[in-house]
CSV table of C-alpha atoms in Angstrom, one decimal:
chain,number,residue,atom,x,y,z
A,3,UNK,CA,108.3,115.1,211.2
A,4,UNK,CA,110.1,112.2,214.2
A,5,UNK,CA,108.3,110.1,211.2
A,6,UNK,CA,110.4,110.9,208.2
A,7,UNK,CA,113.6,111.4,210.6
A,8,UNK,CA,113.8,108.5,212.7
A,9,UNK,CA,113.3,106.1,209.4
A,10,UNK,CA,116.8,108.3,208.3
A,11,UNK,CA,118.2,107.5,210.9
A,12,UNK,CA,117.6,103.9,210.8
A,13,UNK,CA,117.9,103.6,207.5
A,14,UNK,CA,122.2,104.7,208.0
A,15,UNK,CA,122.5,103.3,211.1
A,16,UNK,CA,122.8,106.8,212.4
A,17,UNK,CA,122.3,106.7,216.2
A,18,UNK,CA,122.1,104.0,219.3
A,19,UNK,CA,119.9,104.7,222.2
A,20,UNK,CA,122.5,102.8,224.6
A,21,UNK,CA,124.6,105.5,223.8
A,22,UNK,CA,125.9,109.0,224.6
A,23,UNK,CA,125.8,112.4,221.9
A,24,UNK,CA,126.8,115.7,221.0
A,25,UNK,CA,124.4,118.3,219.6
A,26,UNK,CA,125.5,121.1,217.9
A,27,UNK,CA,123.4,123.9,219.2
A,28,UNK,CA,123.6,127.4,217.9
A,29,UNK,CA,120.4,129.0,219.4
A,30,UNK,CA,118.8,128.5,215.1
A,31,UNK,CA,116.3,126.7,213.7
A,32,UNK,CA,117.6,123.8,213.2
A,33,UNK,CA,119.6,122.9,216.0
A,34,UNK,CA,116.7,123.5,218.4
A,35,UNK,CA,114.7,121.9,216.6
A,36,UNK,CA,116.9,118.8,215.9
A,37,UNK,CA,117.8,118.9,220.1
A,38,UNK,CA,114.4,119.4,221.2
A,39,UNK,CA,113.2,116.2,217.7
A,40,UNK,CA,115.9,113.8,219.8
A,41,UNK,CA,115.4,114.8,223.2
A,42,UNK,CA,112.1,114.0,223.0
A,43,UNK,CA,112.6,110.4,220.9
A,44,UNK,CA,114.7,109.4,224.0
A,45,UNK,CA,118.4,110.0,222.5
A,46,UNK,CA,121.2,110.3,225.5
A,47,UNK,CA,122.2,113.9,224.4
A,48,UNK,CA,124.6,116.6,225.6
A,49,UNK,CA,124.2,120.2,223.7
A,50,UNK,CA,127.3,122.0,223.2
A,51,UNK,CA,128.0,126.0,222.2
A,52,UNK,CA,130.0,128.1,220.3
A,53,UNK,CA,130.9,131.3,221.4
A,54,UNK,CA,133.2,133.2,218.4
A,55,UNK,CA,132.3,136.3,219.0
A,56,UNK,CA,131.8,138.0,216.3
A,57,UNK,CA,128.4,139.4,216.1
A,58,UNK,CA,128.5,141.6,219.7
A,59,UNK,CA,125.2,141.4,221.6
A,60,UNK,CA,124.0,139.3,219.3
A,61,UNK,CA,126.7,135.8,220.1
A,62,UNK,CA,126.0,136.8,223.5
A,63,UNK,CA,122.4,136.7,223.0
A,64,UNK,CA,122.9,133.6,221.1
A,65,UNK,CA,124.5,132.0,224.3
A,66,UNK,CA,122.1,133.1,226.6
A,67,UNK,CA,119.0,131.7,224.7
A,68,UNK,CA,120.5,128.0,224.3
A,69,UNK,CA,121.6,128.2,228.7
A,70,UNK,CA,117.4,129.0,229.1
A,71,UNK,CA,116.3,126.6,225.7
A,72,UNK,CA,118.3,123.8,227.6
A,73,UNK,CA,117.4,123.9,230.7
A,74,UNK,CA,113.7,124.0,229.5
A,75,UNK,CA,114.3,120.2,228.1
A,76,UNK,CA,117.2,119.8,231.2
A,77,UNK,CA,119.3,119.5,229.1
A,78,UNK,CA,123.2,119.9,230.1
A,79,UNK,CA,124.9,122.5,228.1
A,80,UNK,CA,128.6,122.4,227.7
A,81,UNK,CA,130.2,126.1,225.9
A,82,UNK,CA,132.9,127.6,224.4
A,83,UNK,CA,134.8,130.8,224.0
A,84,UNK,CA,136.9,131.5,221.2
A,85,UNK,CA,138.6,134.8,219.8
A,86,UNK,CA,137.6,133.7,215.9
A,87,UNK,CA,139.3,136.8,215.2
A,88,UNK,CA,142.7,136.1,216.2
A,89,UNK,CA,143.3,132.4,215.3
A,90,UNK,CA,141.8,133.6,212.0
A,91,UNK,CA,145.0,136.1,211.9
A,92,UNK,CA,147.8,133.8,213.6
A,93,UNK,CA,146.7,131.0,211.1
A,94,UNK,CA,146.6,132.6,208.1
A,95,UNK,CA,142.9,131.9,207.2
A,96,UNK,CA,139.0,133.6,206.9
A,97,UNK,CA,136.9,134.5,209.5
A,98,UNK,CA,134.5,131.1,208.1
A,99,UNK,CA,137.5,129.1,207.8
A,100,UNK,CA,139.1,129.7,211.7
A,101,UNK,CA,135.4,129.4,213.4
A,102,UNK,CA,134.5,126.2,211.4
A,103,UNK,CA,138.3,124.8,212.6
A,104,UNK,CA,137.7,126.3,216.2
A,105,UNK,CA,134.2,124.6,216.3
A,106,UNK,CA,134.7,121.0,215.2
A,107,UNK,CA,137.9,120.7,217.0
A,108,UNK,CA,136.2,121.6,220.2
A,109,UNK,CA,133.4,119.4,219.7
A,110,UNK,CA,135.8,116.2,218.7
A,111,UNK,CA,137.6,116.8,221.9
A,112,UNK,CA,134.7,117.1,223.7
A,113,UNK,CA,133.3,113.8,221.9
A,114,UNK,CA,136.5,112.5,223.3
A,115,UNK,CA,136.3,113.7,227.2
A,116,UNK,CA,132.4,112.8,227.5
A,117,UNK,CA,132.8,109.2,226.0
A,118,UNK,CA,130.5,110.5,223.2
A,119,UNK,CA,129.8,108.3,219.8
A,120,UNK,CA,129.5,110.9,217.9
A,121,UNK,CA,128.1,114.8,217.1
A,122,UNK,CA,125.3,115.2,216.3
A,123,UNK,CA,124.3,118.6,213.0
A,124,UNK,CA,121.9,119.8,212.3
A,125,UNK,CA,122.6,120.5,208.6
A,126,UNK,CA,119.0,119.7,206.5
A,127,UNK,CA,118.1,118.5,203.0
A,128,UNK,CA,118.4,122.6,201.6
A,129,UNK,CA,122.2,123.0,203.0
A,130,UNK,CA,122.7,119.6,200.5
A,131,UNK,CA,121.3,120.9,198.1
A,132,UNK,CA,122.8,124.4,198.3
A,133,UNK,CA,126.1,122.7,198.5
A,134,UNK,CA,125.2,120.4,195.0
A,135,UNK,CA,124.8,124.3,193.2
A,136,UNK,CA,127.7,125.9,194.3
A,137,UNK,CA,129.8,122.6,193.5
A,138,UNK,CA,128.1,123.5,190.4
A,139,UNK,CA,128.9,126.2,189.8
A,140,UNK,CA,132.6,126.0,190.7
A,141,UNK,CA,133.4,123.7,189.2
A,142,UNK,CA,133.7,119.9,190.4
A,143,UNK,CA,133.9,116.2,189.6
A,144,UNK,CA,131.6,113.5,190.8
A,145,UNK,CA,131.9,113.4,194.7
A,146,UNK,CA,131.0,117.6,194.4
A,147,UNK,CA,127.5,116.4,193.3
A,148,UNK,CA,126.6,114.2,195.9
A,149,UNK,CA,125.9,116.9,198.6
A,150,UNK,CA,126.3,116.3,202.2
A,151,UNK,CA,126.6,113.0,203.2
A,152,UNK,CA,124.9,111.6,206.2
A,153,UNK,CA,127.6,110.1,208.3
A,154,UNK,CA,131.1,111.9,208.4
A,155,UNK,CA,134.1,110.1,210.6
A,156,UNK,CA,132.1,111.0,214.1
A,157,UNK,CA,129.9,114.2,212.2
A,158,UNK,CA,126.0,112.8,212.2
A,159,UNK,CA,123.5,114.8,210.3
A,160,UNK,CA,119.6,113.1,210.9
A,161,UNK,CA,118.4,116.0,209.5
A,162,UNK,CA,119.6,116.0,206.4
A,163,UNK,CA,115.8,114.1,205.7
A,164,UNK,CA,113.8,117.5,205.9
A,165,UNK,CA,113.7,121.1,204.3
A,166,UNK,CA,114.5,124.5,206.4
A,167,UNK,CA,110.2,124.6,205.8
A,168,UNK,CA,109.5,121.1,207.5
A,169,UNK,CA,111.5,122.1,210.4
A,170,UNK,CA,110.4,125.3,210.8
A,171,UNK,CA,107.2,124.8,210.8
A,172,UNK,CA,107.7,121.5,213.2
A,173,UNK,CA,109.3,124.7,215.6
A,174,UNK,CA,106.4,126.7,215.1
A,175,UNK,CA,103.2,124.0,215.5
A,176,UNK,CA,105.4,122.9,218.9
A,177,UNK,CA,105.5,127.2,219.5
A,178,UNK,CA,110.1,126.4,220.0
A,179,UNK,CA,111.3,130.2,219.7
A,180,UNK,CA,114.8,130.3,217.9
A,181,UNK,CA,116.6,132.7,217.4
A,182,UNK,CA,118.1,134.5,213.8
A,183,UNK,CA,121.1,135.0,212.6
A,184,UNK,CA,121.1,138.4,210.7
A,185,UNK,CA,124.6,137.7,208.6
A,186,UNK,CA,121.9,134.8,207.6
A,187,UNK,CA,119.7,137.4,205.6
A,188,UNK,CA,122.5,138.9,204.0
A,189,UNK,CA,122.6,138.0,200.1
A,190,UNK,CA,126.9,138.9,200.5
A,191,UNK,CA,128.3,135.5,200.8
A,192,UNK,CA,127.6,133.0,198.0
A,193,UNK,CA,125.7,130.0,199.9
A,194,UNK,CA,123.6,133.7,200.8
A,195,UNK,CA,122.8,134.5,197.6
A,196,UNK,CA,122.7,130.7,196.1
A,197,UNK,CA,119.7,130.2,199.4
A,198,UNK,CA,118.0,133.8,199.0
A,199,UNK,CA,118.2,134.1,195.1
A,200,UNK,CA,118.8,131.3,192.7
A,201,UNK,CA,117.6,128.4,194.6
A,202,UNK,CA,113.9,130.4,195.1
A,203,UNK,CA,114.2,131.4,191.0
A,204,UNK,CA,114.5,127.4,190.3
A,205,UNK,CA,111.2,126.8,193.0
A,206,UNK,CA,109.6,128.6,190.5
A,207,UNK,CA,110.3,126.6,187.5
A,208,UNK,CA,109.3,123.6,189.2
A,209,UNK,CA,108.3,123.6,192.9
A,210,UNK,CA,110.0,120.3,194.2
A,211,UNK,CA,113.4,120.9,192.7
A,212,UNK,CA,114.9,120.5,196.0
A,213,UNK,CA,113.9,117.3,196.6
A,214,UNK,CA,114.9,116.1,192.6
A,215,UNK,CA,118.1,117.7,193.8
A,216,UNK,CA,118.2,116.0,196.4
A,217,UNK,CA,117.5,112.0,195.4
A,218,UNK,CA,119.6,112.7,191.7
A,219,UNK,CA,122.8,113.4,194.4
A,220,UNK,CA,121.9,110.1,196.6
A,221,UNK,CA,121.1,108.7,193.1
A,222,UNK,CA,125.4,109.6,192.6
A,223,UNK,CA,126.1,108.1,195.7
A,224,UNK,CA,125.7,105.0,195.0
A,225,UNK,CA,127.6,105.2,191.1
A,226,UNK,CA,130.6,107.1,193.2
A,227,UNK,CA,130.3,103.8,195.6
A,228,UNK,CA,131.0,101.8,192.4
A,229,UNK,CA,133.7,103.8,191.4
A,230,UNK,CA,135.1,103.6,194.7
A,231,UNK,CA,135.7,100.3,194.9
A,232,UNK,CA,137.7,100.0,191.4
A,233,UNK,CA,139.5,102.8,192.5
A,234,UNK,CA,140.3,100.9,196.0
A,235,UNK,CA,141.8,98.5,193.8
A,236,UNK,CA,144.9,100.6,192.8
A,237,UNK,CA,144.7,103.3,196.1
A,238,UNK,CA,148.7,100.9,197.1
A,239,UNK,CA,150.2,101.7,193.2
A,240,UNK,CA,152.0,104.1,192.2
A,241,UNK,CA,151.7,102.6,188.3
A,242,UNK,CA,148.6,102.2,186.7
A,243,UNK,CA,147.6,100.3,184.0
A,244,UNK,CA,145.3,102.5,182.0
A,245,UNK,CA,145.0,99.3,179.9
A,246,UNK,CA,143.3,97.8,182.6
A,247,UNK,CA,140.3,100.9,183.1
A,248,UNK,CA,139.4,100.1,179.4
A,249,UNK,CA,137.1,97.1,180.6
A,250,UNK,CA,135.3,99.7,183.0
A,251,UNK,CA,134.3,102.4,179.7
A,252,UNK,CA,135.6,105.6,181.1
A,253,UNK,CA,139.2,105.7,183.4
A,254,UNK,CA,139.2,109.0,184.1
A,255,UNK,CA,137.8,109.4,187.9
A,256,UNK,CA,139.7,106.5,188.5
A,257,UNK,CA,143.1,108.3,187.5
A,258,UNK,CA,140.9,111.4,189.2
A,259,UNK,CA,140.6,109.1,192.8
A,260,UNK,CA,144.3,107.2,192.4
A,261,UNK,CA,146.4,110.5,191.5
A,262,UNK,CA,144.5,113.0,194.1
A,263,UNK,CA,146.0,111.3,197.0
A,264,UNK,CA,149.2,113.0,194.9
A,265,UNK,CA,148.2,116.5,194.7
A,266,UNK,CA,147.2,116.8,191.4
A,267,UNK,CA,143.5,118.3,190.8
A,268,UNK,CA,141.4,117.8,187.3
A,269,UNK,CA,143.1,119.9,185.2
A,270,UNK,CA,146.0,118.1,185.2
A,271,UNK,CA,144.9,114.4,185.4
A,272,UNK,CA,143.3,115.7,182.1
A,273,UNK,CA,147.1,116.7,181.1
A,274,UNK,CA,148.4,113.8,181.6
A,275,UNK,CA,145.8,111.7,180.1
A,276,UNK,CA,145.7,114.2,177.0
A,277,UNK,CA,149.7,113.5,176.3
A,278,UNK,CA,151.9,111.3,174.5
A,279,UNK,CA,154.2,108.9,176.0
A,280,UNK,CA,156.6,110.1,177.8
A,281,UNK,CA,154.7,112.9,178.7
A,282,UNK,CA,154.9,114.2,182.9
A,283,UNK,CA,153.4,116.0,184.6
A,284,UNK,CA,154.3,117.6,188.2
A,285,UNK,CA,152.2,118.9,191.2
A,286,UNK,CA,152.2,121.1,193.4
A,287,UNK,CA,152.6,118.3,196.4
A,288,UNK,CA,156.4,117.0,195.0
A,289,UNK,CA,155.1,114.5,192.6
A,290,UNK,CA,155.4,113.5,189.1
A,291,UNK,CA,153.2,111.6,186.7
A,292,UNK,CA,154.5,109.9,184.2
A,293,UNK,CA,152.3,108.4,180.9
A,294,UNK,CA,155.0,105.3,180.5
A,295,UNK,CA,152.4,104.0,176.7
A,296,UNK,CA,150.1,102.6,178.2
A,297,UNK,CA,150.4,103.2,181.9
A,298,UNK,CA,150.9,105.8,184.6
A,299,UNK,CA,153.8,106.1,186.9
A,300,UNK,CA,153.9,108.4,189.5
A,301,UNK,CA,156.8,109.1,192.3
A,302,UNK,CA,158.2,112.0,194.2
A,303,UNK,CA,159.7,114.6,192.0
A,304,UNK,CA,163.0,114.9,194.8
A,305,UNK,CA,164.1,111.2,193.5
A,306,UNK,CA,167.0,109.2,194.4
A,307,UNK,CA,169.2,107.9,191.6
A,308,UNK,CA,169.4,104.2,191.3
A,309,UNK,CA,170.7,101.3,189.4
A,310,UNK,CA,168.7,100.7,186.5
A,311,UNK,CA,165.9,97.9,188.0
A,312,UNK,CA,167.4,97.4,191.3
A,313,UNK,CA,167.5,99.0,195.0
A,314,UNK,CA,170.7,100.5,195.2
A,315,UNK,CA,170.1,103.9,195.3
A,316,UNK,CA,171.9,107.6,196.5
A,317,UNK,CA,170.5,110.9,197.8
A,318,UNK,CA,173.9,112.6,196.9
A,319,UNK,CA,173.7,114.2,193.2
A,320,UNK,CA,177.5,112.4,193.1
A,321,UNK,CA,179.5,110.8,195.3
A,322,UNK,CA,183.6,110.6,195.1
A,323,UNK,CA,185.3,107.5,195.5
A,324,UNK,CA,189.1,108.2,195.6
A,325,UNK,CA,190.8,105.4,196.2
A,326,UNK,CA,189.5,101.7,197.2
A,327,UNK,CA,187.3,101.1,200.4
A,328,UNK,CA,183.7,101.0,201.7
A,329,UNK,CA,181.6,103.9,200.8
A,330,UNK,CA,178.2,104.7,202.4
A,331,UNK,CA,175.3,106.3,199.8
A,332,UNK,CA,172.6,105.7,202.1
A,333,UNK,CA,170.7,104.6,204.5
A,334,UNK,CA,169.9,101.3,202.7
A,335,UNK,CA,173.5,101.2,200.2
A,336,UNK,CA,177.2,101.7,200.2
A,337,UNK,CA,179.8,100.4,197.4
A,338,UNK,CA,182.9,98.3,197.6
A,339,UNK,CA,185.3,99.1,195.5
A,340,UNK,CA,188.4,97.1,195.2
A,341,UNK,CA,191.6,95.2,193.9
A,342,UNK,CA,191.4,90.9,193.0
A,343,UNK,CA,192.3,88.4,191.3
A,344,UNK,CA,190.9,88.2,187.2
A,345,UNK,CA,187.4,87.1,187.1
A,346,UNK,CA,184.4,88.3,184.9
A,347,UNK,CA,181.2,89.4,187.5
A,348,UNK,CA,178.1,87.9,186.1
A,349,UNK,CA,175.9,90.3,188.5
A,350,UNK,CA,174.4,93.0,187.6
A,351,UNK,CA,175.5,94.8,191.1
A,352,UNK,CA,179.2,94.2,190.7
A,353,UNK,CA,181.7,95.7,187.8
A,354,UNK,CA,184.8,93.7,187.2
A,355,UNK,CA,187.1,96.6,184.9
A,356,UNK,CA,191.0,96.0,184.1
A,357,UNK,CA,192.9,97.8,187.2
A,358,UNK,CA,195.3,99.4,184.4
A,359,UNK,CA,192.8,101.5,182.5
A,360,UNK,CA,191.0,102.8,185.5
A,361,UNK,CA,192.5,106.0,186.8
A,362,UNK,CA,191.4,107.0,190.2
A,363,UNK,CA,189.2,109.4,191.8
A,364,UNK,CA,186.3,107.8,190.9
A,365,UNK,CA,182.4,110.0,190.6
A,366,UNK,CA,179.7,107.9,191.1
A,367,UNK,CA,176.5,110.3,189.6
A,368,UNK,CA,173.2,110.2,187.3
A,369,UNK,CA,173.9,110.0,183.8
A,370,UNK,CA,173.7,113.5,182.6
A,371,UNK,CA,173.0,114.8,178.8
A,372,UNK,CA,175.6,113.9,176.4
A,373,UNK,CA,176.6,111.2,178.0
A,374,UNK,CA,178.6,108.9,175.7
A,375,UNK,CA,180.7,105.2,176.5
A,376,UNK,CA,181.9,102.3,174.2
A,377,UNK,CA,179.9,99.0,175.2
A,378,UNK,CA,181.6,96.3,175.7
A,379,UNK,CA,181.6,94.2,172.6
A,380,UNK,CA,181.4,97.6,170.4
A,381,UNK,CA,184.0,99.3,169.2
A,382,UNK,CA,181.8,103.1,168.6
A,383,UNK,CA,180.7,105.2,171.0
A,384,UNK,CA,177.2,105.2,171.7
A,385,UNK,CA,174.6,108.0,173.3
A,386,UNK,CA,173.7,106.6,177.2
A,387,UNK,CA,170.5,108.5,176.0
A,388,UNK,CA,170.2,105.9,173.1
A,389,UNK,CA,171.1,103.4,175.2
A,390,UNK,CA,168.4,103.1,177.9
A,391,UNK,CA,165.9,103.9,175.5
A,392,UNK,CA,167.0,101.1,173.3
A,393,UNK,CA,166.4,99.3,176.8
A,394,UNK,CA,162.8,100.9,176.7
A,395,UNK,CA,163.7,102.6,179.9
A,396,UNK,CA,161.0,105.5,181.0
A,397,UNK,CA,161.9,108.9,181.9
A,398,UNK,CA,162.0,108.3,185.4
A,399,UNK,CA,164.0,105.2,184.9
A,400,UNK,CA,165.9,107.0,183.0
A,401,UNK,CA,166.6,109.9,185.4
A,402,UNK,CA,167.4,107.5,188.4
A,403,UNK,CA,170.5,105.9,186.6
A,404,UNK,CA,173.9,106.1,188.1
A,405,UNK,CA,176.8,106.0,186.4
A,406,UNK,CA,180.8,105.6,187.0
A,407,UNK,CA,183.2,107.9,185.8
A,408,UNK,CA,186.9,108.1,186.1
A,409,UNK,CA,189.4,110.5,186.4
A,410,UNK,CA,189.5,110.6,182.8
A,411,UNK,CA,186.4,111.2,182.6
A,412,UNK,CA,185.6,107.9,180.9
A,413,UNK,CA,182.2,106.1,181.7
A,414,UNK,CA,183.4,103.0,182.6
A,415,UNK,CA,180.1,101.6,184.3
A,416,UNK,CA,176.4,102.3,183.8
A,417,UNK,CA,175.2,100.6,186.7
A,418,UNK,CA,172.9,97.9,186.6
A,419,UNK,CA,173.7,97.6,182.7
A,420,UNK,CA,176.8,98.4,180.8
A,421,UNK,CA,180.5,98.4,181.2
A,422,UNK,CA,182.6,100.1,179.0
A,423,UNK,CA,185.0,98.5,176.5
A,424,UNK,CA,187.9,100.5,177.2
A,425,UNK,CA,188.4,99.8,180.1
A,426,UNK,CA,187.3,95.9,180.4
A,427,UNK,CA,189.0,92.9,181.0
A,428,UNK,CA,190.8,91.2,178.8
A,429,UNK,CA,193.7,88.1,177.9
A,430,UNK,CA,195.9,91.1,179.3
A,431,UNK,CA,194.8,92.3,182.1
A,432,UNK,CA,196.5,91.6,185.4
A,433,UNK,CA,194.1,92.6,188.1
A,434,UNK,CA,190.3,93.5,188.2
A,435,UNK,CA,189.2,96.5,189.6
A,436,UNK,CA,185.5,95.4,191.6
A,437,UNK,CA,183.3,97.8,192.3
A,438,UNK,CA,179.9,95.9,194.0
A,439,UNK,CA,176.5,97.8,194.9
A,440,UNK,CA,175.5,96.5,198.2
A,441,UNK,CA,172.1,96.2,200.4
A,442,UNK,CA,171.8,97.1,204.1
């Protein structure tokens, strides 16, 4: 068996003979075989055993066996005891999740303390096949069909190339004892049902089913690498051009990989891809994704309000400006209001209005439904929703848009876009009221 495992270690560059490795040792067949094989192959290994105190005398029996096994091999053993039920109750997680979190947190801390290069765990081919089948039952994407990977950070899995039967045959040939977890023989957990009922039935159809499923999973890993390389091109942007993805034939995988970082699930990806332009889908993580014609845009649901296509922002829903002066909008911007000599601004961040026609206090707020103005150069009034649509602003830009309203309810300035004709600077203007947004 070492020939197969040794080749697998070399293929995936898992281990280095000059480094120290921790081997997770439960006392079961898989971990006992892994420790024995790596020790005999000349690797520098220590063992790490967790006693979760979940199975009464069995838990203590397992620990005692690990102590004896390591003494026979001349391997240093590190042990930890956990009150797993208390941890599960405290953190509101299942017993299984509690054991997993405790195990891997301790393993990683021990790895750092010992200066170990990695933690070897004894997942084998059947474990990977079971994972693929479980993910199929639950529903999954491409990544869920790739099975368990040989390396995940500092977690190393040298046994993924061999089956449970091969491991047990190896131990039998060596006369090596191991312990059996009685819960692994009970078909009450979903994984155990797959292991004890589903896989044996599939093996009746094809004795090589495990090898075939694992080979398929490995092929899918290569396909996933290609798609991940494509997805990486877009991971740092909050805008995804769907038209760019047409050359790959299908955009769904890339969109899913992009959106999952914002808390969106598979069904939401389908929902936004099927939506018309202007459609919005929200994630539980506090993000919205907008379909804007041929692109997708993501932003936080609780956004700051901004001047159109400018960097001016405001965290409050409205700010009152009682008189001339400088007012802080947020940590990045402020607004200055002052009277000055007559001139007409061409800067989109500065509005110049007839001071005698504007009534204080002013209010800075976002656009609201039904808002209207008389745009400069026009006599008729226009809904701001129509104005923004005409400028091809998307839904996100519309909901961020700021306006300045005077005491009479006149929207004197749609910030960055238009001033109102009724307060515009004209031939009779004596003094200008200048409103300017400044980025800090």
